[in-house]
mmCIF file of C-alpha atoms in Angstrom:
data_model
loop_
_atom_site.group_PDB
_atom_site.id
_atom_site.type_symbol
_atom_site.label_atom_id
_atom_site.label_comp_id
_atom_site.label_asym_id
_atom_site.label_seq_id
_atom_site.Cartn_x
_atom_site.Cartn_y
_atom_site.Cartn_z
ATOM 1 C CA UNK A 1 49.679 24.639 -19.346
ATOM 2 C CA UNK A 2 49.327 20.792 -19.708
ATOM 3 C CA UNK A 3 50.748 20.879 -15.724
ATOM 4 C CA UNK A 4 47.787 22.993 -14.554
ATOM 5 C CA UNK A 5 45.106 20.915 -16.752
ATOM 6 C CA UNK A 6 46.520 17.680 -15.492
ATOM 7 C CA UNK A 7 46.149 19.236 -11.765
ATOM 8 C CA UNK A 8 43.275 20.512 -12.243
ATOM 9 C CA UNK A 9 42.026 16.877 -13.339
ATOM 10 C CA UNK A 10 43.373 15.552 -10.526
ATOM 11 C CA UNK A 11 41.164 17.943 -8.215
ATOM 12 C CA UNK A 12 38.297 17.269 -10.526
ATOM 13 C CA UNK A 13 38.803 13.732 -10.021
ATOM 14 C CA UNK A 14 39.632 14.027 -5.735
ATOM 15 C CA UNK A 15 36.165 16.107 -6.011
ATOM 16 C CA UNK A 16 33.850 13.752 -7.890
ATOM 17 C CA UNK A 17 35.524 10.114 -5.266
ATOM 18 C CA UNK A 18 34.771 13.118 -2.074
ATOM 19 C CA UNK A 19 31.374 13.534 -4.024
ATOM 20 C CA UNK A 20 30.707 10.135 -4.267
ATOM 21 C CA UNK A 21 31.503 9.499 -0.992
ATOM 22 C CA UNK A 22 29.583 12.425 0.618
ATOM 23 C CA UNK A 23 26.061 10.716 -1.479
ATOM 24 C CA UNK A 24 27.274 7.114 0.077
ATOM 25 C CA UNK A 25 26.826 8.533 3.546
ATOM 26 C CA UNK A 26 23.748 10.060 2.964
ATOM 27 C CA UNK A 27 22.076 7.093 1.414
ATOM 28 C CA UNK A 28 23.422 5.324 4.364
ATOM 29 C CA UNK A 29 21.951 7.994 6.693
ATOM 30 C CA UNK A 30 18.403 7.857 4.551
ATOM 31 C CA UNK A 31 18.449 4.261 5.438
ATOM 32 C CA UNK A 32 19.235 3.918 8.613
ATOM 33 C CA UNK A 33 16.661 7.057 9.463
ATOM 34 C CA UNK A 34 13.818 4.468 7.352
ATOM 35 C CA UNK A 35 14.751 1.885 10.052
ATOM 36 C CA UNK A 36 14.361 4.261 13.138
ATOM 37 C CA UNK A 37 11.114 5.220 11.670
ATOM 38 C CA UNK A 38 10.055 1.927 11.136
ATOM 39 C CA UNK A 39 10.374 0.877 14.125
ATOM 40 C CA UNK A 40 8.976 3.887 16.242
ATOM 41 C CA UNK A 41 5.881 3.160 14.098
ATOM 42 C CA UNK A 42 5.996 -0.380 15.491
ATOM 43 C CA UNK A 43 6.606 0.987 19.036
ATOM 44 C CA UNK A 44 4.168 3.191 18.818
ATOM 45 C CA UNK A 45 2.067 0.780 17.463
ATOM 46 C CA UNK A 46 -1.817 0.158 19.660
ATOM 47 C CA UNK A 47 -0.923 3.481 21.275
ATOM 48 C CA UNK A 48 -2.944 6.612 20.920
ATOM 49 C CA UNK A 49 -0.395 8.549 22.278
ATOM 50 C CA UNK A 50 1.268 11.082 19.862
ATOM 51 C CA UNK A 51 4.662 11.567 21.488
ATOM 52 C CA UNK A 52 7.039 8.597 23.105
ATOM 53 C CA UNK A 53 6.895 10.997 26.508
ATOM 54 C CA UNK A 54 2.947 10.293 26.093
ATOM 55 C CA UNK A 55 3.686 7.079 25.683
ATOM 56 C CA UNK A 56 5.986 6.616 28.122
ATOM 57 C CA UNK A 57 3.616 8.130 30.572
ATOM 58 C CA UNK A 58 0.464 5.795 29.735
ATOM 59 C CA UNK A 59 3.059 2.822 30.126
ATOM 60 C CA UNK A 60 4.199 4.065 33.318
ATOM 61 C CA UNK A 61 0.380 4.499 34.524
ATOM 62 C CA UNK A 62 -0.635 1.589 33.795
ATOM 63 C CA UNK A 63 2.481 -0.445 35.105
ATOM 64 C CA UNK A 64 1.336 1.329 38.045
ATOM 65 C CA UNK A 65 -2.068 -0.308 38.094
ATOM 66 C CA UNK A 66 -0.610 -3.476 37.975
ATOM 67 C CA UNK A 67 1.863 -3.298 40.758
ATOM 68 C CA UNK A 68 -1.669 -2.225 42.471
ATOM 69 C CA UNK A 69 -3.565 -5.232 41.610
ATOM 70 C CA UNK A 70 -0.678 -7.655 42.205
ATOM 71 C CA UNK A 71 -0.007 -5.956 46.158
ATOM 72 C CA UNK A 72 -4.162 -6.881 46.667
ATOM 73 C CA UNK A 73 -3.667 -10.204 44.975
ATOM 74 C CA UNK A 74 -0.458 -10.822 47.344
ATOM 75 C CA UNK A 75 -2.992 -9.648 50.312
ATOM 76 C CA UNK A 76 -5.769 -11.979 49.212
ATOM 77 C CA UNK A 77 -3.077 -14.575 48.791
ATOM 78 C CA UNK A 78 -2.357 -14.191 52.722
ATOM 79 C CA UNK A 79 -5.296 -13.786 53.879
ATOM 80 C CA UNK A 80 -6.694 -17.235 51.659
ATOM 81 C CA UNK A 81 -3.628 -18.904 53.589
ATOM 82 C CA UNK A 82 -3.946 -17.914 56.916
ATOM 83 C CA UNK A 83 -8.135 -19.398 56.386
ATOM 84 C CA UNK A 84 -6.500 -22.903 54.944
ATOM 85 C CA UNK A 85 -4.304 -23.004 58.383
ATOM 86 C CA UNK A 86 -7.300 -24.022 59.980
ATOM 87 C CA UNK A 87 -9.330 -26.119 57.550
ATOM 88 C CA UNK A 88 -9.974 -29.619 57.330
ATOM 89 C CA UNK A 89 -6.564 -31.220 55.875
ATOM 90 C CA UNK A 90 -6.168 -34.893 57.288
ATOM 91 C CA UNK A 91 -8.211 -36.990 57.001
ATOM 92 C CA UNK A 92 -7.695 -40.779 58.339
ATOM 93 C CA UNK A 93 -10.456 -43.330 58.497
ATOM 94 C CA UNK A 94 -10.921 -46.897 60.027
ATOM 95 C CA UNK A 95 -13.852 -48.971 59.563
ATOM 96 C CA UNK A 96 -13.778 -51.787 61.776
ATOM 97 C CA UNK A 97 -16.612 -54.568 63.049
ATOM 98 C CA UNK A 98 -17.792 -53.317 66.770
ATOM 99 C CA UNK A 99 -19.879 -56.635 67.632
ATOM 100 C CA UNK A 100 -19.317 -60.227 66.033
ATOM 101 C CA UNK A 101 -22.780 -60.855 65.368
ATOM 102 C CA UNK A 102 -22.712 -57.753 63.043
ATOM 103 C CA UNK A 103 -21.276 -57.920 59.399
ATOM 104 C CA UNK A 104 -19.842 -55.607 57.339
ATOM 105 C CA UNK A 105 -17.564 -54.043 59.173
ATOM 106 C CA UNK A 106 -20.060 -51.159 59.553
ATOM 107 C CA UNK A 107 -18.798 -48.951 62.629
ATOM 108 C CA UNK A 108 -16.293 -46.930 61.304
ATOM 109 C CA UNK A 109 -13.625 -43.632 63.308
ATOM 110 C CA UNK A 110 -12.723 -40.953 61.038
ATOM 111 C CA UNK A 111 -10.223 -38.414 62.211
ATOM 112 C CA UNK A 112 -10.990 -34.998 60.858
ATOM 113 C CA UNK A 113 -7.770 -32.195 61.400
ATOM 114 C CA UNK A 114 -6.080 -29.044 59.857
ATOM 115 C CA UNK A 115 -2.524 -28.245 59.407
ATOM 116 C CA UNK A 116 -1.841 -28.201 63.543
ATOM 117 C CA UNK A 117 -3.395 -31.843 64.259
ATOM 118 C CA UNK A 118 -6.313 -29.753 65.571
ATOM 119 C CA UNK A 119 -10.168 -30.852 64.913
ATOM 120 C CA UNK A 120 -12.214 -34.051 65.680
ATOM 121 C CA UNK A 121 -12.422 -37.585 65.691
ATOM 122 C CA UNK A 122 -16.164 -39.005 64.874
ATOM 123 C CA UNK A 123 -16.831 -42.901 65.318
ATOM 124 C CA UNK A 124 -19.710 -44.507 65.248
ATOM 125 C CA UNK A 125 -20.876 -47.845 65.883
ATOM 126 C CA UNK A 126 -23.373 -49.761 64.732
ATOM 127 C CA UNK A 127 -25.400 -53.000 66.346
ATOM 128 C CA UNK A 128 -28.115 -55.045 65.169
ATOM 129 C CA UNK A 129 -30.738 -52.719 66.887
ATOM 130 C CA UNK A 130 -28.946 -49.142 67.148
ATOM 131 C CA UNK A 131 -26.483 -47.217 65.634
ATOM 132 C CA UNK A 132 -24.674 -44.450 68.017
ATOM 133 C CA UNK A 133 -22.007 -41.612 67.355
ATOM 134 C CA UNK A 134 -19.638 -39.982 69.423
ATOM 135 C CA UNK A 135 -17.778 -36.763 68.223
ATOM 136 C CA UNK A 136 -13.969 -36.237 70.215
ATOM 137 C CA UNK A 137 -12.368 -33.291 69.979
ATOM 138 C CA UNK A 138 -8.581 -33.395 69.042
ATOM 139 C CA UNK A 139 -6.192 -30.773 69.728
ATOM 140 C CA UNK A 140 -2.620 -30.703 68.690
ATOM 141 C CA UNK A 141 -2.600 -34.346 68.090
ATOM 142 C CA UNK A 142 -4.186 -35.088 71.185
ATOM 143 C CA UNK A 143 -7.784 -35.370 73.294
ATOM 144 C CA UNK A 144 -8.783 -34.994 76.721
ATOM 145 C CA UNK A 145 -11.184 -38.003 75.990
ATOM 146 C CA UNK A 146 -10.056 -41.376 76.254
ATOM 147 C CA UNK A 147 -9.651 -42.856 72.200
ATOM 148 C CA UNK A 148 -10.762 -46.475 71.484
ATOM 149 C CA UNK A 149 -8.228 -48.350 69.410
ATOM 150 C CA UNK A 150 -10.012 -47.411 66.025
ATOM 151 C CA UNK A 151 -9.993 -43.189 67.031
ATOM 152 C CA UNK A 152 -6.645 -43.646 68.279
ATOM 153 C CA UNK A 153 -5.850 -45.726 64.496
ATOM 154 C CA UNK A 154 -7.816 -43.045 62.131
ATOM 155 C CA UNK A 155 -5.836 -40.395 64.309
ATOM 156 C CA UNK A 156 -2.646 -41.311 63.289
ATOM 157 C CA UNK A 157 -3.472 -42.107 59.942
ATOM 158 C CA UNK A 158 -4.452 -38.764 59.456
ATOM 159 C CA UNK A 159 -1.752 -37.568 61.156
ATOM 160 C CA UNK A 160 0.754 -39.668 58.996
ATOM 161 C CA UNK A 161 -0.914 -37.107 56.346
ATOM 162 C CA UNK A 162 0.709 -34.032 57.258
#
């Protein structure tokens, strides 16, 4: 009788270390469910969605909105760079003296192009009694007019620009 008490202790004994381990696990479980809900509450979080398939599907949307905007931004983009191709970006500008008995070295040549060397060259030159301007037209680097040494000067400086 003393044998079967003594095994029977024993089981008692295997059943309260299972027990104990069995309520281990489960507080483990308890916490670890706390920390899912925790942070589905955080994910959820600014969302009037009740489900994460809801959710999910309002993300999606407006993800898809976005990609919308950003293809017409990418469109305006071109289109604002093909206008810049042909706007003024060189500038080069020469001010010179045109006659001796006039100061101040108030003629001046100012080369106007965009990104192709294309555009104008404006001089104008000032005496005692008039002032008169002359407008060139410049393409690809080049006119069909004949440049004075100033134009030609202003040209390339703007040119040197590019």
């Amino acid at each position: 009788m003393v044998e079967s008490s003594s095994g029977i202790i024993y089981i008692i004994i295997a059943m309260i270390i299972l027990l104990l381990f069995v309520y281990i696990i489960a507080i483990i479980s308890l916490v670890k469910l706390n920390n899912m809900k925790k942070r589905y509450k955080l994910m959820m979080t600014g969302s009037n969605a009740k489900s994460l398939e809801n959710m999910l599907l309002e993300h999606i949307s407006k993800v898809d909105k976005v990609m919308d905007q950003n293809a017409d931004i990418i469109d305006d983009n071109k289109q604002i760079h093909n206008i810049l191709q042909n706007v003024i970006q060189r500038v080069g500008i020469v001010r010179f003296a045109a006659f001796e008995d006039v100061g101040g070295d108030l003629s001046y040549a100012v080369a106007l192009l965009d990104r192709n060397n294309t555009g104008l060259v404006l001089s104008s030159i000032f005496s005692r009694n008039n002032s008169t301007t002359y407008m060139k037209p410049i393409d690809k680097g080049t006119s069909s007019y004949k440049l004075s040494s100033e134009e030609r000067e202003a040209l390339n400086r703007a040119m040197a620009k590019g």
